[in-house]
Short mmCIF file of C-alpha atoms in Angstrom, two decimals:
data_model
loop_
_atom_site.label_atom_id
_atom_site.label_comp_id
_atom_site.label_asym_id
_atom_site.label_seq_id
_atom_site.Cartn_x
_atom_site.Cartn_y
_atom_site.Cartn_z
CA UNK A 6 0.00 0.00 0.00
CA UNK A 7 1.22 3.54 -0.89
CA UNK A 8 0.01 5.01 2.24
CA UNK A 9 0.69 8.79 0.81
CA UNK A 10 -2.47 8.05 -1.31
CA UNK A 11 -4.61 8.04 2.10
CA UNK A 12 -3.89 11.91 3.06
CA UNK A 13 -6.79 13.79 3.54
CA UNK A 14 -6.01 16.35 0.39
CA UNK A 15 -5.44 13.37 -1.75
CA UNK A 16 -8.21 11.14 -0.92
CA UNK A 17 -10.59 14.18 -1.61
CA UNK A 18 -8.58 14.83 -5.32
CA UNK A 19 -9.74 10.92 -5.68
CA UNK A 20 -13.49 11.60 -4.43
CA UNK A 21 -13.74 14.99 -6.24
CA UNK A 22 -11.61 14.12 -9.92
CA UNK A 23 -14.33 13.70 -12.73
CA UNK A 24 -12.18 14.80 -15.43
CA UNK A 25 -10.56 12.97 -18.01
CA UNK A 26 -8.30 10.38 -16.76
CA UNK A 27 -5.77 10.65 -20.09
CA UNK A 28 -5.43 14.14 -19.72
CA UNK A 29 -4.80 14.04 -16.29
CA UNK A 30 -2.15 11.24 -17.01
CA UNK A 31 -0.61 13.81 -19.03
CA UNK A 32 -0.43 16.60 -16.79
CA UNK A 33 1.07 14.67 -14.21
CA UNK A 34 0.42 14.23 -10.63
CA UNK A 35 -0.29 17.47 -8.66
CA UNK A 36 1.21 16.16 -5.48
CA UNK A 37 4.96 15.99 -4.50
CA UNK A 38 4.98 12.18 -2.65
CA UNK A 39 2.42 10.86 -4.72
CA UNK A 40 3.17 9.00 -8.23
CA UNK A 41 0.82 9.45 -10.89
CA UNK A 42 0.41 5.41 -11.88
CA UNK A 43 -0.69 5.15 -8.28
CA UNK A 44 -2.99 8.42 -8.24
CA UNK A 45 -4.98 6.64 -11.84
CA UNK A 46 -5.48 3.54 -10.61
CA UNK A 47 -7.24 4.59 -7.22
CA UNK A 48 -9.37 7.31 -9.05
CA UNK A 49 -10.35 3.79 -11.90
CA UNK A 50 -11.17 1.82 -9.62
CA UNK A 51 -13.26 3.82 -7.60
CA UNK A 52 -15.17 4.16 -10.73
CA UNK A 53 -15.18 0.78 -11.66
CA UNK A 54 -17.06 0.35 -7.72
CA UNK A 55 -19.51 2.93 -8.50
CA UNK A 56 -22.30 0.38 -8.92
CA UNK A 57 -20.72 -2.33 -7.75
CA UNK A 58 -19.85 -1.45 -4.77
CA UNK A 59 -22.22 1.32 -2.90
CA UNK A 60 -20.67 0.76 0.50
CA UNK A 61 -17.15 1.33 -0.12
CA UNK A 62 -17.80 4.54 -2.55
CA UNK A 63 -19.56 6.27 0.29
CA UNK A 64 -17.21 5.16 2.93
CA UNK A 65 -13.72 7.54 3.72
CA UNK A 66 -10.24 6.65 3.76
CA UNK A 67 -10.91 3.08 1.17
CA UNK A 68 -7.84 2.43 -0.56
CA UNK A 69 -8.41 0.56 -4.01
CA UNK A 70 -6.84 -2.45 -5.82
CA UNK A 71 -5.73 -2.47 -9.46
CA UNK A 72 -9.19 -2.69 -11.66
CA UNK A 73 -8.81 -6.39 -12.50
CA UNK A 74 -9.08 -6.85 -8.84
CA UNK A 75 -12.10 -5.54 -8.88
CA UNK A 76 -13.54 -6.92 -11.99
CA UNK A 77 -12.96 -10.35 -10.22
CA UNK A 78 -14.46 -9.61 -6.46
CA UNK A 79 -18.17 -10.07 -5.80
CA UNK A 80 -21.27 -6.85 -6.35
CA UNK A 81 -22.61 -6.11 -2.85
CA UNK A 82 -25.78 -7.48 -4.10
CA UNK A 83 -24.55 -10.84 -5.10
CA UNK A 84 -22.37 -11.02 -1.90
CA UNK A 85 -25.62 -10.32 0.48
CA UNK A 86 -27.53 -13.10 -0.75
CA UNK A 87 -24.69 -15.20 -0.81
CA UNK A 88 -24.29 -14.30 3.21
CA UNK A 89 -27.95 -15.86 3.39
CA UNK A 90 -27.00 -19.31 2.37
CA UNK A 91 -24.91 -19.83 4.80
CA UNK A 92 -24.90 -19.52 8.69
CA UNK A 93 -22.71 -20.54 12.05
CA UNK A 94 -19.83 -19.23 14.18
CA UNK A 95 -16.68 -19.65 12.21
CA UNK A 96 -16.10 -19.28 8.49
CA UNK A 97 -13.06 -19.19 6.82
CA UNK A 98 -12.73 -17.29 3.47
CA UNK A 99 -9.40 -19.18 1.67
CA UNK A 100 -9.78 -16.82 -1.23
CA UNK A 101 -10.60 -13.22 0.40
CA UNK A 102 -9.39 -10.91 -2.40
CA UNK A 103 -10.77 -7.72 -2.12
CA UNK A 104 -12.66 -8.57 0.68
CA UNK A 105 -16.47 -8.28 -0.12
CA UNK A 106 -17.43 -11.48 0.47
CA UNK A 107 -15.95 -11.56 3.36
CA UNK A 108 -18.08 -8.10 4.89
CA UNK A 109 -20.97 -9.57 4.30
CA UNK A 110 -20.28 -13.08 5.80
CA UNK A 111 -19.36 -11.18 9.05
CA UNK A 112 -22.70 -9.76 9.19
CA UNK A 113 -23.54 -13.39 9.90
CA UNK A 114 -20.96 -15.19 11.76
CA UNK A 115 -18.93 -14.62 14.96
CA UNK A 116 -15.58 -14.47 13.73
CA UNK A 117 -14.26 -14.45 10.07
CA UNK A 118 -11.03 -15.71 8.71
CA UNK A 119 -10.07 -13.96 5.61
CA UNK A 120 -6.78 -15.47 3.72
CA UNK A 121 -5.04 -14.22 0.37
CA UNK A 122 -2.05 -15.31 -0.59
CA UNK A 123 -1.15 -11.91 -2.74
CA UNK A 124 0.06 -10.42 0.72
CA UNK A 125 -0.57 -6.04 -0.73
CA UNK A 126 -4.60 -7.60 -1.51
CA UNK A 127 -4.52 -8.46 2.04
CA UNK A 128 -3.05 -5.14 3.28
CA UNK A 129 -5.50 -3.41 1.72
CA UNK A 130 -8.11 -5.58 2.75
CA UNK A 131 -7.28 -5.31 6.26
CA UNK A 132 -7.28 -1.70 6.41
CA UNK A 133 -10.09 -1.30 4.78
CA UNK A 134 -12.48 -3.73 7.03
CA UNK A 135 -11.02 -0.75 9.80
CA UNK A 136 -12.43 1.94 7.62
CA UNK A 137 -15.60 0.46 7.42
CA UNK A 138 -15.47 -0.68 11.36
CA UNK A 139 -15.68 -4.11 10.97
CA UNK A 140 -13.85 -5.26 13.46
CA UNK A 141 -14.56 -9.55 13.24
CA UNK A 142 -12.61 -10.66 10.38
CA UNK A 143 -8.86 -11.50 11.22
CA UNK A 144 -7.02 -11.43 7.88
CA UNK A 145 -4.02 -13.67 6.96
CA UNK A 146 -1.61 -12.93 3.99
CA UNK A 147 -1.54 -17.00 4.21
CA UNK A 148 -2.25 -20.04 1.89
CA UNK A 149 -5.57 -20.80 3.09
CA UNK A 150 -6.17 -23.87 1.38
CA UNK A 151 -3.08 -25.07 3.42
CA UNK A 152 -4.30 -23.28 6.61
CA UNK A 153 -7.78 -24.71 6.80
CA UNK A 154 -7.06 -28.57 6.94
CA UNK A 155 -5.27 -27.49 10.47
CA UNK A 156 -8.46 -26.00 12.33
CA UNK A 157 -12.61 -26.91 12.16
CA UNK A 158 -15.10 -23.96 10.84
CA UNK A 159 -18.98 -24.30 10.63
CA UNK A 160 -18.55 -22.70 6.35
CA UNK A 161 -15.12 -22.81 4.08
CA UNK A 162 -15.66 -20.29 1.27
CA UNK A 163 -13.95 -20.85 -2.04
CA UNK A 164 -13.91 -18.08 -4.85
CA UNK A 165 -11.16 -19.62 -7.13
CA UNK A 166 -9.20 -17.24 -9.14
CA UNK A 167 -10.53 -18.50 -13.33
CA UNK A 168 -6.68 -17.16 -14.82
CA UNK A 169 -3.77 -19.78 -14.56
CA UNK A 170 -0.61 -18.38 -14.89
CA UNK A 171 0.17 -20.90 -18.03
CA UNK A 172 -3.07 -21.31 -19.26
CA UNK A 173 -4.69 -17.91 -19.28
CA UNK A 174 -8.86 -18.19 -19.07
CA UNK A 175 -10.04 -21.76 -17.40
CA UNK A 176 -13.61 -23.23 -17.78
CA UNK A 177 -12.74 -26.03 -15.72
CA UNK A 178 -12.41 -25.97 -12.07
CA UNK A 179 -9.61 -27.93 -11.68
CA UNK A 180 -7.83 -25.35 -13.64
CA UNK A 181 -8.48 -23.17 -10.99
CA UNK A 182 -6.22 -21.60 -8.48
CA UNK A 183 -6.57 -22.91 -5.92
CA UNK A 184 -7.64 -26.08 -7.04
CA UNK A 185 -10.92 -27.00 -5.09
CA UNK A 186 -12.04 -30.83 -7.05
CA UNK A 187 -8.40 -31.83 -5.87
CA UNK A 188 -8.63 -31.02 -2.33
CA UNK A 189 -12.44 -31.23 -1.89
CA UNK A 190 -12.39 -34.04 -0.25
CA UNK A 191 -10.01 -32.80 2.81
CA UNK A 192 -11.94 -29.80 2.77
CA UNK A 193 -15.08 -31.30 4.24
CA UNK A 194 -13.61 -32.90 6.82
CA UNK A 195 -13.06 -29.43 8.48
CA UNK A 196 -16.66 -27.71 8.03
CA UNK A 197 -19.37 -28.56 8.10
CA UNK A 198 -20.44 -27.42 4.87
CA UNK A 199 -18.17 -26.06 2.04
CA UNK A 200 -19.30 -23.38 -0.21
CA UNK A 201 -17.86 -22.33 -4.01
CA UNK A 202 -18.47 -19.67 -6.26
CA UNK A 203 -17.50 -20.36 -9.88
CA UNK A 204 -17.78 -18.17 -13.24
CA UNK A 205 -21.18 -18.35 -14.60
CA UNK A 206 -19.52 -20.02 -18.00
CA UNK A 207 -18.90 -23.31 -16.13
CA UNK A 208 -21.07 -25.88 -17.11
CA UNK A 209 -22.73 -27.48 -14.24
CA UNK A 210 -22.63 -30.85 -15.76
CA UNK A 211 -18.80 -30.50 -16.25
CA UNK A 212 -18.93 -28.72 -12.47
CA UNK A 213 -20.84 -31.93 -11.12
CA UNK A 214 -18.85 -34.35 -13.03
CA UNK A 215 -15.65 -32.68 -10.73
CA UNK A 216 -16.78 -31.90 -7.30
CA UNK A 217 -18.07 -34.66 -4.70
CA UNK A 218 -20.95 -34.20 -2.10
CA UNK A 219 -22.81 -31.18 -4.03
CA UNK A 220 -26.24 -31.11 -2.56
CA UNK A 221 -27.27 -27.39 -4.25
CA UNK A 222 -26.62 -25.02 -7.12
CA UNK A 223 -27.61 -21.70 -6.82
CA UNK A 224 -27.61 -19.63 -10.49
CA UNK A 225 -27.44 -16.09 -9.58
CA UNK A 226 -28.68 -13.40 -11.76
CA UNK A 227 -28.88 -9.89 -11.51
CA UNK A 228 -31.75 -8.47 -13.33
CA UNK A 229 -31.31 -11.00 -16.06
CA UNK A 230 -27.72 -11.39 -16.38
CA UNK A 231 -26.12 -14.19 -14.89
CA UNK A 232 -23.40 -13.50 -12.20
CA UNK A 233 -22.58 -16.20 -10.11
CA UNK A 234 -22.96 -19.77 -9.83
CA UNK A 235 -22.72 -21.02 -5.75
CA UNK A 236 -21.88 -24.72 -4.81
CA UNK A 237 -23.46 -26.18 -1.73
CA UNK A 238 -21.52 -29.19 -0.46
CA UNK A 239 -21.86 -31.41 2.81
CA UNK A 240 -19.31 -34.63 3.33
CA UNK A 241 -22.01 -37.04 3.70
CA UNK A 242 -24.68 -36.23 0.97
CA UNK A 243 -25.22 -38.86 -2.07
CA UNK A 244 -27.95 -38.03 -4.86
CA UNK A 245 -29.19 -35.38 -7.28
CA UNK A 246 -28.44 -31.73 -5.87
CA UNK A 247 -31.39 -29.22 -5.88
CA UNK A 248 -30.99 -26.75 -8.55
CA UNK A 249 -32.36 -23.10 -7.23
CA UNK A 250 -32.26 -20.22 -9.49
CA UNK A 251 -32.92 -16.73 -8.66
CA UNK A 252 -32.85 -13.77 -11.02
CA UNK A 253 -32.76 -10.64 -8.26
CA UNK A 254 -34.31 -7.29 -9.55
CA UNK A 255 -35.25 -3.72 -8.02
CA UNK A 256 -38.81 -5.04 -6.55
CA UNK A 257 -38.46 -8.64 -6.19
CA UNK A 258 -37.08 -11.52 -7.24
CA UNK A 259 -37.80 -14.29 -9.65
CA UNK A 260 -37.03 -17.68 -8.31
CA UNK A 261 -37.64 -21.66 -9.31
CA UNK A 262 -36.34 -24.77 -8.26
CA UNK A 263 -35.88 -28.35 -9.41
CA UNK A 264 -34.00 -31.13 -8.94
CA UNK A 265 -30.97 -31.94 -11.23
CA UNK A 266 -31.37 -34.91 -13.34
CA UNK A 267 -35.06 -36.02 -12.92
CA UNK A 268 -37.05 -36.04 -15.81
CA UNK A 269 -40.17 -33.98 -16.65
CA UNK A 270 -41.80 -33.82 -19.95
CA UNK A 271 -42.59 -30.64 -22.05
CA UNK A 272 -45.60 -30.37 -23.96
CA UNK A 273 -45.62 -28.42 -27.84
CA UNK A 274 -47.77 -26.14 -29.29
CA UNK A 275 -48.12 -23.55 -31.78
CA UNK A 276 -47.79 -19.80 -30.79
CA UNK A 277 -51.12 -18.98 -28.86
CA UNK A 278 -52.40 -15.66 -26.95
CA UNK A 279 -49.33 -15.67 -24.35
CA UNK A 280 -45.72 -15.86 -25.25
CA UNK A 281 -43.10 -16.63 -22.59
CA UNK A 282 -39.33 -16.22 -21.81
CA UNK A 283 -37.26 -17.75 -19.04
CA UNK A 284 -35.26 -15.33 -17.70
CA UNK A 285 -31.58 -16.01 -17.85
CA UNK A 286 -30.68 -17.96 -15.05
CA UNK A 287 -33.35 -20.48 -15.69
CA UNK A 288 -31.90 -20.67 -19.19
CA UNK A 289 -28.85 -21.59 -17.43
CA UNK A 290 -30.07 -24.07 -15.32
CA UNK A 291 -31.80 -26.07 -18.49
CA UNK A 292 -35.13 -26.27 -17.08
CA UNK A 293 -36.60 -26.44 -20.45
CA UNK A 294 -38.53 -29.03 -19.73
CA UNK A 295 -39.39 -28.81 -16.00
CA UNK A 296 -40.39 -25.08 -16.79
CA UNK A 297 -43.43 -26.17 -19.01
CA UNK A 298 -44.18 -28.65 -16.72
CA UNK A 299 -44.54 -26.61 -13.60
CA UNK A 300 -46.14 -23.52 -14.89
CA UNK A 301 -48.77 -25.61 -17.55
CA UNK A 302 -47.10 -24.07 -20.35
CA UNK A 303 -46.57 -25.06 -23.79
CA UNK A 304 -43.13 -25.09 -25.35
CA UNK A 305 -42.57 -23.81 -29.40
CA UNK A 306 -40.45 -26.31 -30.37
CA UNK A 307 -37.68 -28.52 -28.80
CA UNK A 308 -35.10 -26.45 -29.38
CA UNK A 309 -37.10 -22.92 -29.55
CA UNK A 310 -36.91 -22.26 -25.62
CA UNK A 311 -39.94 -20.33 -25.53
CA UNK A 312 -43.61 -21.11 -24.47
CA UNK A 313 -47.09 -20.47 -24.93
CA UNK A 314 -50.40 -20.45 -23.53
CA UNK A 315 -53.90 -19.65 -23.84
CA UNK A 316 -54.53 -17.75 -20.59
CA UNK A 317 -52.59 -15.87 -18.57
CA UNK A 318 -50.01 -17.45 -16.10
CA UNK A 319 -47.34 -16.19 -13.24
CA UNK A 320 -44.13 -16.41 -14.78
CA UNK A 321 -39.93 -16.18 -13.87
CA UNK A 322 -39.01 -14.15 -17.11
CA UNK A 323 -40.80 -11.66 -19.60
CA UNK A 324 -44.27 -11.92 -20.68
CA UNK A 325 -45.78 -10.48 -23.50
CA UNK A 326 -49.23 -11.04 -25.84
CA UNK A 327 -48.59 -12.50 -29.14
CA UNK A 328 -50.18 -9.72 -31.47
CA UNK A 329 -49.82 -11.55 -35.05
CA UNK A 330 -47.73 -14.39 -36.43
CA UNK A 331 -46.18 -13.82 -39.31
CA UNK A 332 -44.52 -15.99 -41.85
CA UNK A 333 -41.36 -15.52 -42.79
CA UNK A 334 -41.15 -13.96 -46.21
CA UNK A 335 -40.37 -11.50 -47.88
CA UNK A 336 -44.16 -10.39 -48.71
CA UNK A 337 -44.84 -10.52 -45.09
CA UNK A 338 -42.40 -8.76 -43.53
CA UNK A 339 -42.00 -5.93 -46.26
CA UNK A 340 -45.80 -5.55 -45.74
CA UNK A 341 -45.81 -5.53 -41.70
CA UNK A 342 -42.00 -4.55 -40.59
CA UNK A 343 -39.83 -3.37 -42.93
CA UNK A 344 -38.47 0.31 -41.70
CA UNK A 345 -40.20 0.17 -38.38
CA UNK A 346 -38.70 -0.02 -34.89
CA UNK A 347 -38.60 -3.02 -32.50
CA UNK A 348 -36.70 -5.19 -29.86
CA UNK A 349 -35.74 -8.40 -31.56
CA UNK A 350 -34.65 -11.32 -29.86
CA UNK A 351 -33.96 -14.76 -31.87
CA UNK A 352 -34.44 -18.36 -30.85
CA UNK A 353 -33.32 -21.51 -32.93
CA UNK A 354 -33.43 -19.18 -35.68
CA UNK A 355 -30.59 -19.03 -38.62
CA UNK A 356 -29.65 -15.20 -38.74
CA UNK A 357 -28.58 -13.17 -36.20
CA UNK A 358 -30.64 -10.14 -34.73
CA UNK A 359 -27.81 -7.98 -36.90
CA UNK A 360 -28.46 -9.64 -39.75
CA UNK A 361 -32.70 -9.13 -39.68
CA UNK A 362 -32.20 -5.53 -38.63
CA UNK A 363 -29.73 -4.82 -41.66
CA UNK A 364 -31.85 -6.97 -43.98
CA UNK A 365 -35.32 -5.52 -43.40
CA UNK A 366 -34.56 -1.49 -41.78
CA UNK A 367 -35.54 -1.84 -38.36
CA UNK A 368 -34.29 0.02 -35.89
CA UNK A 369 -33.93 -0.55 -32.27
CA UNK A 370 -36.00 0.16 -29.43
CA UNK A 371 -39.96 0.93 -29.02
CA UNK A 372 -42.88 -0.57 -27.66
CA UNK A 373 -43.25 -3.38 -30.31
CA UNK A 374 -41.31 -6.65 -29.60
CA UNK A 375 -40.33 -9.28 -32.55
CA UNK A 376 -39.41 -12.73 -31.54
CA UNK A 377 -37.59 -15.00 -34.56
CA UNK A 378 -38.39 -18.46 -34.34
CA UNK A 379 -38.34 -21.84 -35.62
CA UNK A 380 -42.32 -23.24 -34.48
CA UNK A 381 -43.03 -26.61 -33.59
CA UNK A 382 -43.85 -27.60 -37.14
CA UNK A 383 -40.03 -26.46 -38.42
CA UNK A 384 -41.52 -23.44 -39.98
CA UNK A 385 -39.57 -19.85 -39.90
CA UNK A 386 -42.06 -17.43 -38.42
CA UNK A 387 -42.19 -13.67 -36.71
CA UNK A 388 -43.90 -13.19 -33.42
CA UNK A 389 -45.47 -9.55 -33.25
CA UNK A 390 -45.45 -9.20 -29.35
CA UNK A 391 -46.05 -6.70 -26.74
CA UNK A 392 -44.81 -6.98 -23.29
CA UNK A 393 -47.36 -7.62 -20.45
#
């Protein structure tokens, strides 16, 4: 930590600056003891927390990390609900980065151990959880993969870090740093229930087929963008996990559950009165089934994940009334779309949304909503929507 960058003058330049960051690069810095790299990187990365991080923004004297730091730490939001999953005395967080995680779990539990093995994250870590009076998490600049397997905890938390050193990117969790499917395992023997967040791009039959004892899945989104994807685990549990997704908005929340490798059967139909859309964590999940069969919906074809009905039903995802059907051809759509303005969205369809809105003149945005789909009986058609 550069602990010039916390004097009073400077931390109010940081708060205050809304210029342009390349021009200020060029001038220079306009204090003596403080470098200019140093001076950037707080003032982008308190940007980069604007919405990501409400708490720390508002609170004085927070020292920042570099920006991929924070690209790679959890959104207040997600780390709140995460907090809810879990509860007990002792929780160790063997992965504590930037710390957010790790804020929230203390809301919950008695004592927190934080560990990071990148000893400045830890620093700054540390000083911050003072800055925001936090005063239950004990940090450790410590392996704490290794440090865990000599102590007991009622929750181990796991975020591993998705870049290898060799192999850049990693899908695959035993890719990760550290790596959890090779010391899972070892790790239940010292909690009582272990807990993993993984990128929303791993595929949960891939993340099943490497981690033991997974009894549920959480799929987080934040209004309709997935975010998260949280492991339950417990030593002794054998059997299909329970699936639970939850797509969190403003108001409330959307949420539905199922059970991971059970079978449920969809029915098929042509477009009706009602068209439905899952929103995006069920689409990760792969309810496609199990969503028709719980909500007595009609799906457009097997691989068109969208439904219908005749009346009206409570829905996860977007609803909307299908206004007209059209075929499509060139007649039709020169006739009913061709220079207007609409959302599209495509599904099991051959051309991309850039492709229809260069090919027939419509623009984005507006009230109307066109869905491109293949129907049940393989024909190309245009749904004329509006949302409900």
């Amino acid at each position: 930590m550069k602990y010039d960058l916390l004097h009073i003058e400077v931390q109010k330049f940081i708060r205050d600056f809304e210029g342009n960051i390349t021009e200020l690069a060029l001038k220079g810095s306009p204090f003596e003891n403080v470098e200019i790299k140093d001076l950037l990187i707080q003032i982008e990365s308190r940007r980069k927390a604007e919405k990501k991080l409400p708490t720390w923004l508002e609170t004085e004297n927070v020292y920042y990390p570099p920006k991929l730091n924070l690209e790679q730490t959890s959104s207040e939001i997600t780390a709140e609900f995460k907090a809810t999953l879990v509860e007990g005395k002792l929780l160790a967080d063997i992965t504590g980065g930037f710390g957010v995680d790790s804020f929230y779990f203390a809301k919950k539990f008695e004592k927190v151990f934080y560990f990071e093995l990148n000893e400045e994250l830890s620093k700054i870590a540390e000083h911050n959880f003072k800055a925001l009076n936090v005063e239950n998490i004990n940090c450790h600049a410590e392996n704490g993969l290794t440090e865990v397997k000599t102590n007991v905890f009622d929750v181990i938390y796991a975020d591993p870090s998705r870049r290898h050193e060799t192999k850049g990117k990693v899908f695959f969790l035993k890719d990760c740093e550290p790596n959890i499917p090779e010391n899972v395992s070892e790790l239940l023997l010292n909690c009582k229930l272990l807990l993993i967040k993984t990128s929303p791009m791993l595929d949960i039959s891939v993340g099943l087929s490497e981690l033991k004892h997974v009894f549920q899945i959480h799929i987080v989104a934040l209004n309709n963008e997935v975010k998260e994807l949280l492991w339950l685990l417990k030593k002794d549990f054998e059997g299909n996990p329970k699936i639970k997704t939850i797509n969190i908005k403003s108001e409330e929340s959307d949420i539905f559950d199922f059970e991971w490798n059970t079978n449920s059967e969809a029915v098929y139909a042509l477009p009706s009165r009602f068209l439905y859309e899952p929103n995006a964590a069920i689409m990760k999940s792969g309810a496609f089934e199990q969503i028709s069969e719980a909500f007595k919906i009609k799906k457009l074809h097997k691989n068109t994940h969208l439904y219908t009905s005749e009346s009206l039903r409570e829905f996860p995802g977007r609803r909307f009334v299908i206004d007209k059907v059209l075929p499509y051809s060139k007649d039709a759509l020169k006739n009913n779309l061709q220079n207007k303005q609409a959302n599209i969205t495509t599904r099991n369809f051959k051309e991309t949304v850039a492709q229809i809105r260069k090919k027939w003149k419509i623009s984005d945005g507006g009230n109307v909503y066109l869905f491109f789909v293949t129907d049940l009986e393989e024909n190309r058609v245009v749904l004329v929507c509006s949302k409900i």
